Coordinates of C-alpha atoms in Angstrom, one line a residue:
X1 CA 32.0 34.0 42.0
X2 CA 31.1 36.9 40.3
X3 CA 31.2 39.1 43.7
X4 CA 34.4 40.9 43.4
X5 CA 35.2 39.6 39.6
X6 CA 33.4 41.8 37.3
X7 CA 33.8 41.3 33.1
X8 CA 36.4 44.2 33.3
X9 CA 39.0 41.8 34.7
X10 CA 39.1 39.6 31.7
X11 CA 38.3 42.3 29.2
X12 CA 41.6 42.6 27.2
X13 CA 41.9 38.5 26.7
X14 CA 38.7 38.2 25.3
X15 CA 39.1 41.2 22.9
X16 CA 42.3 39.2 22.0
X17 CA 40.5 35.7 21.5
X18 CA 37.7 37.7 19.2
X19 CA 40.8 38.2 16.7
X20 CA 42.3 34.7 16.9
X21 CA 42.0 32.5 13.8
X22 CA 39.7 29.5 13.8
X23 CA 41.4 26.6 11.8
X24 CA 40.0 23.2 11.6
X25 CA 40.5 19.8 9.0
X26 CA 37.5 21.4 6.8
X27 CA 38.9 24.4 6.1
X28 CA 39.9 23.5 2.3
X29 CA 36.3 23.2 1.8
X30 CA 35.9 26.6 2.2
X31 CA 36.9 30.5 0.8
X32 CA 39.9 31.4 2.2
X33 CA 38.8 33.2 5.1
X34 CA 39.4 33.4 8.5
X35 CA 36.8 32.6 10.7
X36 CA 36.7 34.4 14.3
X37 CA 36.5 32.2 17.4
X38 CA 32.9 32.3 19.1
X39 CA 33.1 33.5 23.2
X40 CA 31.2 32.5 26.2
X41 CA 31.2 34.5 29.3
X42 CA 29.2 33.5 32.0
X43 CA 27.5 37.1 33.7
X44 CA 24.3 38.0 35.1
X45 CA 23.9 35.0 37.5
X46 CA 25.0 36.5 40.9
X47 CA 24.1 39.6 42.1
X48 CA 23.6 41.9 44.5
X49 CA 20.1 43.0 43.3
X50 CA 18.8 43.0 39.6
X51 CA 20.5 46.4 38.5
X52 CA 23.7 45.0 39.6
X53 CA 23.1 41.7 37.5
X54 CA 22.2 44.1 34.2
X55 CA 25.1 46.2 34.9
X56 CA 27.0 43.3 34.4
X57 CA 26.2 42.0 31.5
X58 CA 25.8 45.5 29.9
X59 CA 29.9 45.1 31.2
X60 CA 30.2 42.3 29.3
X61 CA 29.0 43.1 26.0
X62 CA 30.7 46.4 25.9
X63 CA 34.1 45.9 27.5
X64 CA 34.4 42.1 25.9
X65 CA 33.2 43.8 22.4
X66 CA 30.6 41.0 22.2
X67 CA 28.4 40.7 19.2
X68 CA 26.6 38.6 16.8
X69 CA 28.1 34.2 17.5
X70 CA 29.2 35.1 21.0
X71 CA 26.9 33.6 24.0
X72 CA 26.1 34.7 27.6
X73 CA 25.9 31.7 30.0
X74 CA 22.9 32.5 32.5
X75 CA 21.4 36.0 32.0
X76 CA 19.4 35.6 34.7
X77 CA 19.0 39.4 35.2
X78 CA 17.8 39.4 32.1
X79 CA 14.8 37.4 32.1
X80 CA 13.8 37.4 36.3
X81 CA 10.8 39.0 37.1
X82 CA 12.4 42.4 38.5
X83 CA 9.1 43.2 41.0
X84 CA 8.8 40.1 42.1
X85 CA 12.4 40.0 43.1
X86 CA 12.3 43.4 45.2
X87 CA 8.9 42.8 46.5
X88 CA 9.8 39.5 47.9
X89 CA 13.1 41.0 49.9
X90 CA 10.6 44.0 50.9
X91 CA 11.8 46.8 48.5
X92 CA 15.4 46.1 50.4
X93 CA 18.9 45.6 49.1
X94 CA 22.2 45.2 50.9
X95 CA 25.7 45.9 48.9
X96 CA 28.8 47.9 49.3
X97 CA 28.7 51.3 48.7
X98 CA 30.7 51.5 45.8
X99 CA 28.4 48.7 43.7
X100 CA 25.3 51.0 44.8
X101 CA 26.9 53.7 43.4
X102 CA 28.1 52.3 40.1
X103 CA 24.6 50.9 39.9
X104 CA 22.8 54.3 40.5
X105 CA 25.2 56.0 37.9
X106 CA 24.8 53.0 35.3
X107 CA 20.9 53.0 35.8
X108 CA 20.5 56.9 35.8
X109 CA 22.2 56.8 32.3
X110 CA 20.4 54.0 30.6
X111 CA 17.0 55.5 31.4
X112 CA 18.6 58.3 29.4
X113 CA 20.2 56.2 26.2
X114 CA 16.8 54.0 26.2
X115 CA 14.7 57.3 26.9
X116 CA 12.6 55.6 29.7
X117 CA 10.0 58.3 31.3
X118 CA 10.9 58.9 34.8
X119 CA 7.2 58.2 36.0
X120 CA 8.0 57.7 39.9
X121 CA 10.8 60.4 40.1
X122 CA 13.8 58.2 40.1
X123 CA 16.1 59.9 39.1
X124 CA 16.4 61.9 41.7
X125 CA 17.0 59.5 44.0
X126 CA 20.0 58.6 41.7
X127 CA 21.8 61.6 41.4
X128 CA 20.9 61.7 45.5
X129 CA 22.8 58.7 45.5
X130 CA 26.0 59.4 43.8
X131 CA 26.4 63.0 45.2
X132 CA 26.3 61.2 48.7
X133 CA 28.3 57.9 48.0
X134 CA 30.4 59.5 45.3
X135 CA 31.6 61.8 48.6
X136 CA 31.9 59.4 50.7
X137 CA 34.9 57.2 48.8
X138 CA 36.4 59.7 46.1
X139 CA 36.6 62.3 49.1
X140 CA 37.5 66.4 48.0
X141 CA 37.5 65.1 44.2
X142 CA 35.1 66.4 41.8
X143 CA 33.1 65.4 39.1
X144 CA 29.9 65.2 37.4
X145 CA 27.5 62.1 37.1
X146 CA 28.3 62.0 33.4
X147 CA 32.1 62.5 34.1
X148 CA 31.5 58.9 36.5
X149 CA 30.0 57.3 34.0
X150 CA 32.6 57.9 30.9
X151 CA 35.1 56.9 33.7
X152 CA 32.7 53.5 34.1
X153 CA 33.1 53.1 30.1
X154 CA 36.9 52.8 30.7
X155 CA 37.2 49.8 32.5
X156 CA 37.5 47.2 29.9
X157 CA 41.0 48.8 30.0
X158 CA 44.0 47.1 31.3
X159 CA 44.7 50.0 34.1
X160 CA 48.8 49.4 33.9
X161 CA 49.3 49.3 30.2
X162 CA 52.1 46.4 30.0
X163 CA 55.6 47.5 28.9
X164 CA 57.1 43.8 28.8
X165 CA 58.7 43.0 25.6
X166 CA 57.3 39.8 25.9
X167 CA 53.3 41.1 26.0
X168 CA 53.4 43.0 22.6
X169 CA 51.1 40.2 21.7
X170 CA 48.3 41.4 24.2
X171 CA 49.0 45.5 23.9
X172 CA 47.1 46.1 20.9
X173 CA 44.1 44.9 23.2
X174 CA 44.9 46.2 26.6
X175 CA 42.8 49.3 25.4
X176 CA 39.7 49.2 23.4
X177 CA 41.8 51.8 20.6
X178 CA 39.4 50.9 18.1
X179 CA 36.5 52.5 20.2
X180 CA 36.7 56.8 19.1
X181 CA 33.8 57.2 22.3
X182 CA 36.3 56.0 24.0
X183 CA 39.5 57.6 22.7
X184 CA 37.5 60.9 23.7
X185 CA 36.7 60.5 26.9
X186 CA 40.7 59.8 27.5
X187 CA 41.6 63.2 26.6
X188 CA 39.6 64.2 30.1
X189 CA 41.7 64.6 33.0
X190 CA 39.1 64.6 35.6
X191 CA 37.5 61.4 33.8
X192 CA 41.0 59.7 34.0
X193 CA 41.4 60.6 37.4
X194 CA 38.7 59.0 38.5
X195 CA 39.8 55.7 36.8
X196 CA 43.1 55.9 38.8
X197 CA 41.6 56.3 41.5
X198 CA 39.1 53.1 40.5
X199 CA 41.8 51.0 39.9
X200 CA 44.8 52.1 42.7
X201 CA 43.3 54.2 45.3
X202 CA 43.2 52.0 49.0
X203 CA 41.1 54.5 50.5
X204 CA 39.0 54.4 48.2
X205 CA 38.8 50.9 47.9
X206 CA 38.1 50.4 51.8
X207 CA 35.7 53.4 51.8
X208 CA 33.9 51.6 48.9
X209 CA 33.7 48.2 50.3
X210 CA 31.3 49.1 53.5
X211 CA 28.4 47.1 53.0
X212 CA 25.2 49.2 53.4
X213 CA 21.1 48.9 53.2
X214 CA 18.8 50.5 50.6
X215 CA 15.3 51.0 50.2
X216 CA 13.9 50.6 47.0
X217 CA 10.2 51.1 46.0
X218 CA 7.4 49.7 43.5
X219 CA 8.1 52.1 41.2
X220 CA 11.8 52.0 41.0
X221 CA 11.2 48.2 40.1
X222 CA 8.8 48.7 37.3
X223 CA 11.9 50.9 35.6
X224 CA 14.1 48.3 36.1
X225 CA 11.8 45.9 34.2
X226 CA 11.6 48.6 31.8
X227 CA 15.9 48.7 31.5
X228 CA 15.4 44.4 31.2
X229 CA 13.4 44.9 28.5
X230 CA 15.8 47.5 26.1
X231 CA 18.4 45.0 26.9
X232 CA 16.8 42.0 25.6
X233 CA 15.5 44.0 22.5
X234 CA 19.8 45.1 22.2
X235 CA 20.9 41.2 22.6
X236 CA 18.4 40.1 20.2
X237 CA 19.3 42.7 17.7
X238 CA 23.3 42.3 18.3
X239 CA 22.2 38.4 17.6
X240 CA 24.0 37.5 21.2
X241 CA 23.0 34.0 22.7
X242 CA 21.8 33.1 25.5
X243 CA 22.9 30.0 27.6
X244 CA 20.3 29.3 30.1
X245 CA 21.2 27.2 32.1
X246 CA 17.7 25.6 33.7
X247 CA 18.9 23.3 36.1
X248 CA 21.6 25.6 37.6
X249 CA 19.3 28.5 37.5
X250 CA 17.1 26.7 39.0
X251 CA 19.4 25.7 42.2
X252 CA 21.4 29.3 43.1
X253 CA 18.2 31.8 41.6
X254 CA 15.5 33.3 42.6
X255 CA 13.8 31.1 39.4
X256 CA 11.1 28.9 41.1
X257 CA 10.6 26.3 37.9
X258 CA 12.0 25.1 35.5

């Protein structure tokens, strides 16, 4: 199940797999070069709401360094009609506080990244969610919405850099150190504090696991549809394949026909 087990859990392993040479019996027919393994990760199939599914897909691409030749299994959140999804639920969603906080910050920053016009005032609502639930989960810790998003960007790191010499082969992949943006973010002590609290604070985990109901409206759903569209375009540009699994999708998601 995707619930409680996000792409960040597998990120170091999948980054390692990206650089494992693929050898086969036909190597002699090709010029001498290493062919990398193509990788498949199933994501965006089970989710608390469409935003949560889209964020998981984005985590897969970002944390696992997905690109040309990689495949995403299902990715239903990329294709489902967001407006119909929320309408059938009376625009109400139920999820843990931590998920709502993460989804709100992620959506806020994606609207900025994709230059999506805030035609219905959703950014004010998203910022309000951040301020309310950040204090409930993280207590007296101080951080801006930008710093919180930056701490989310680091979640693909291995939290406890393994020191066991037997695991030396993994050390180069435990942190995504080839990314200069992430290296810069790691120098911010407030961001690193948030990162550590997310992984290691029992109090924050307990507060974040409390389940709540949240009310969307139709304008919010239309913004989500715009983000979906931009993410589909990004997947196409990056040449990331989508494995659609039609029967599985029909049986376990909101899709109602092949």
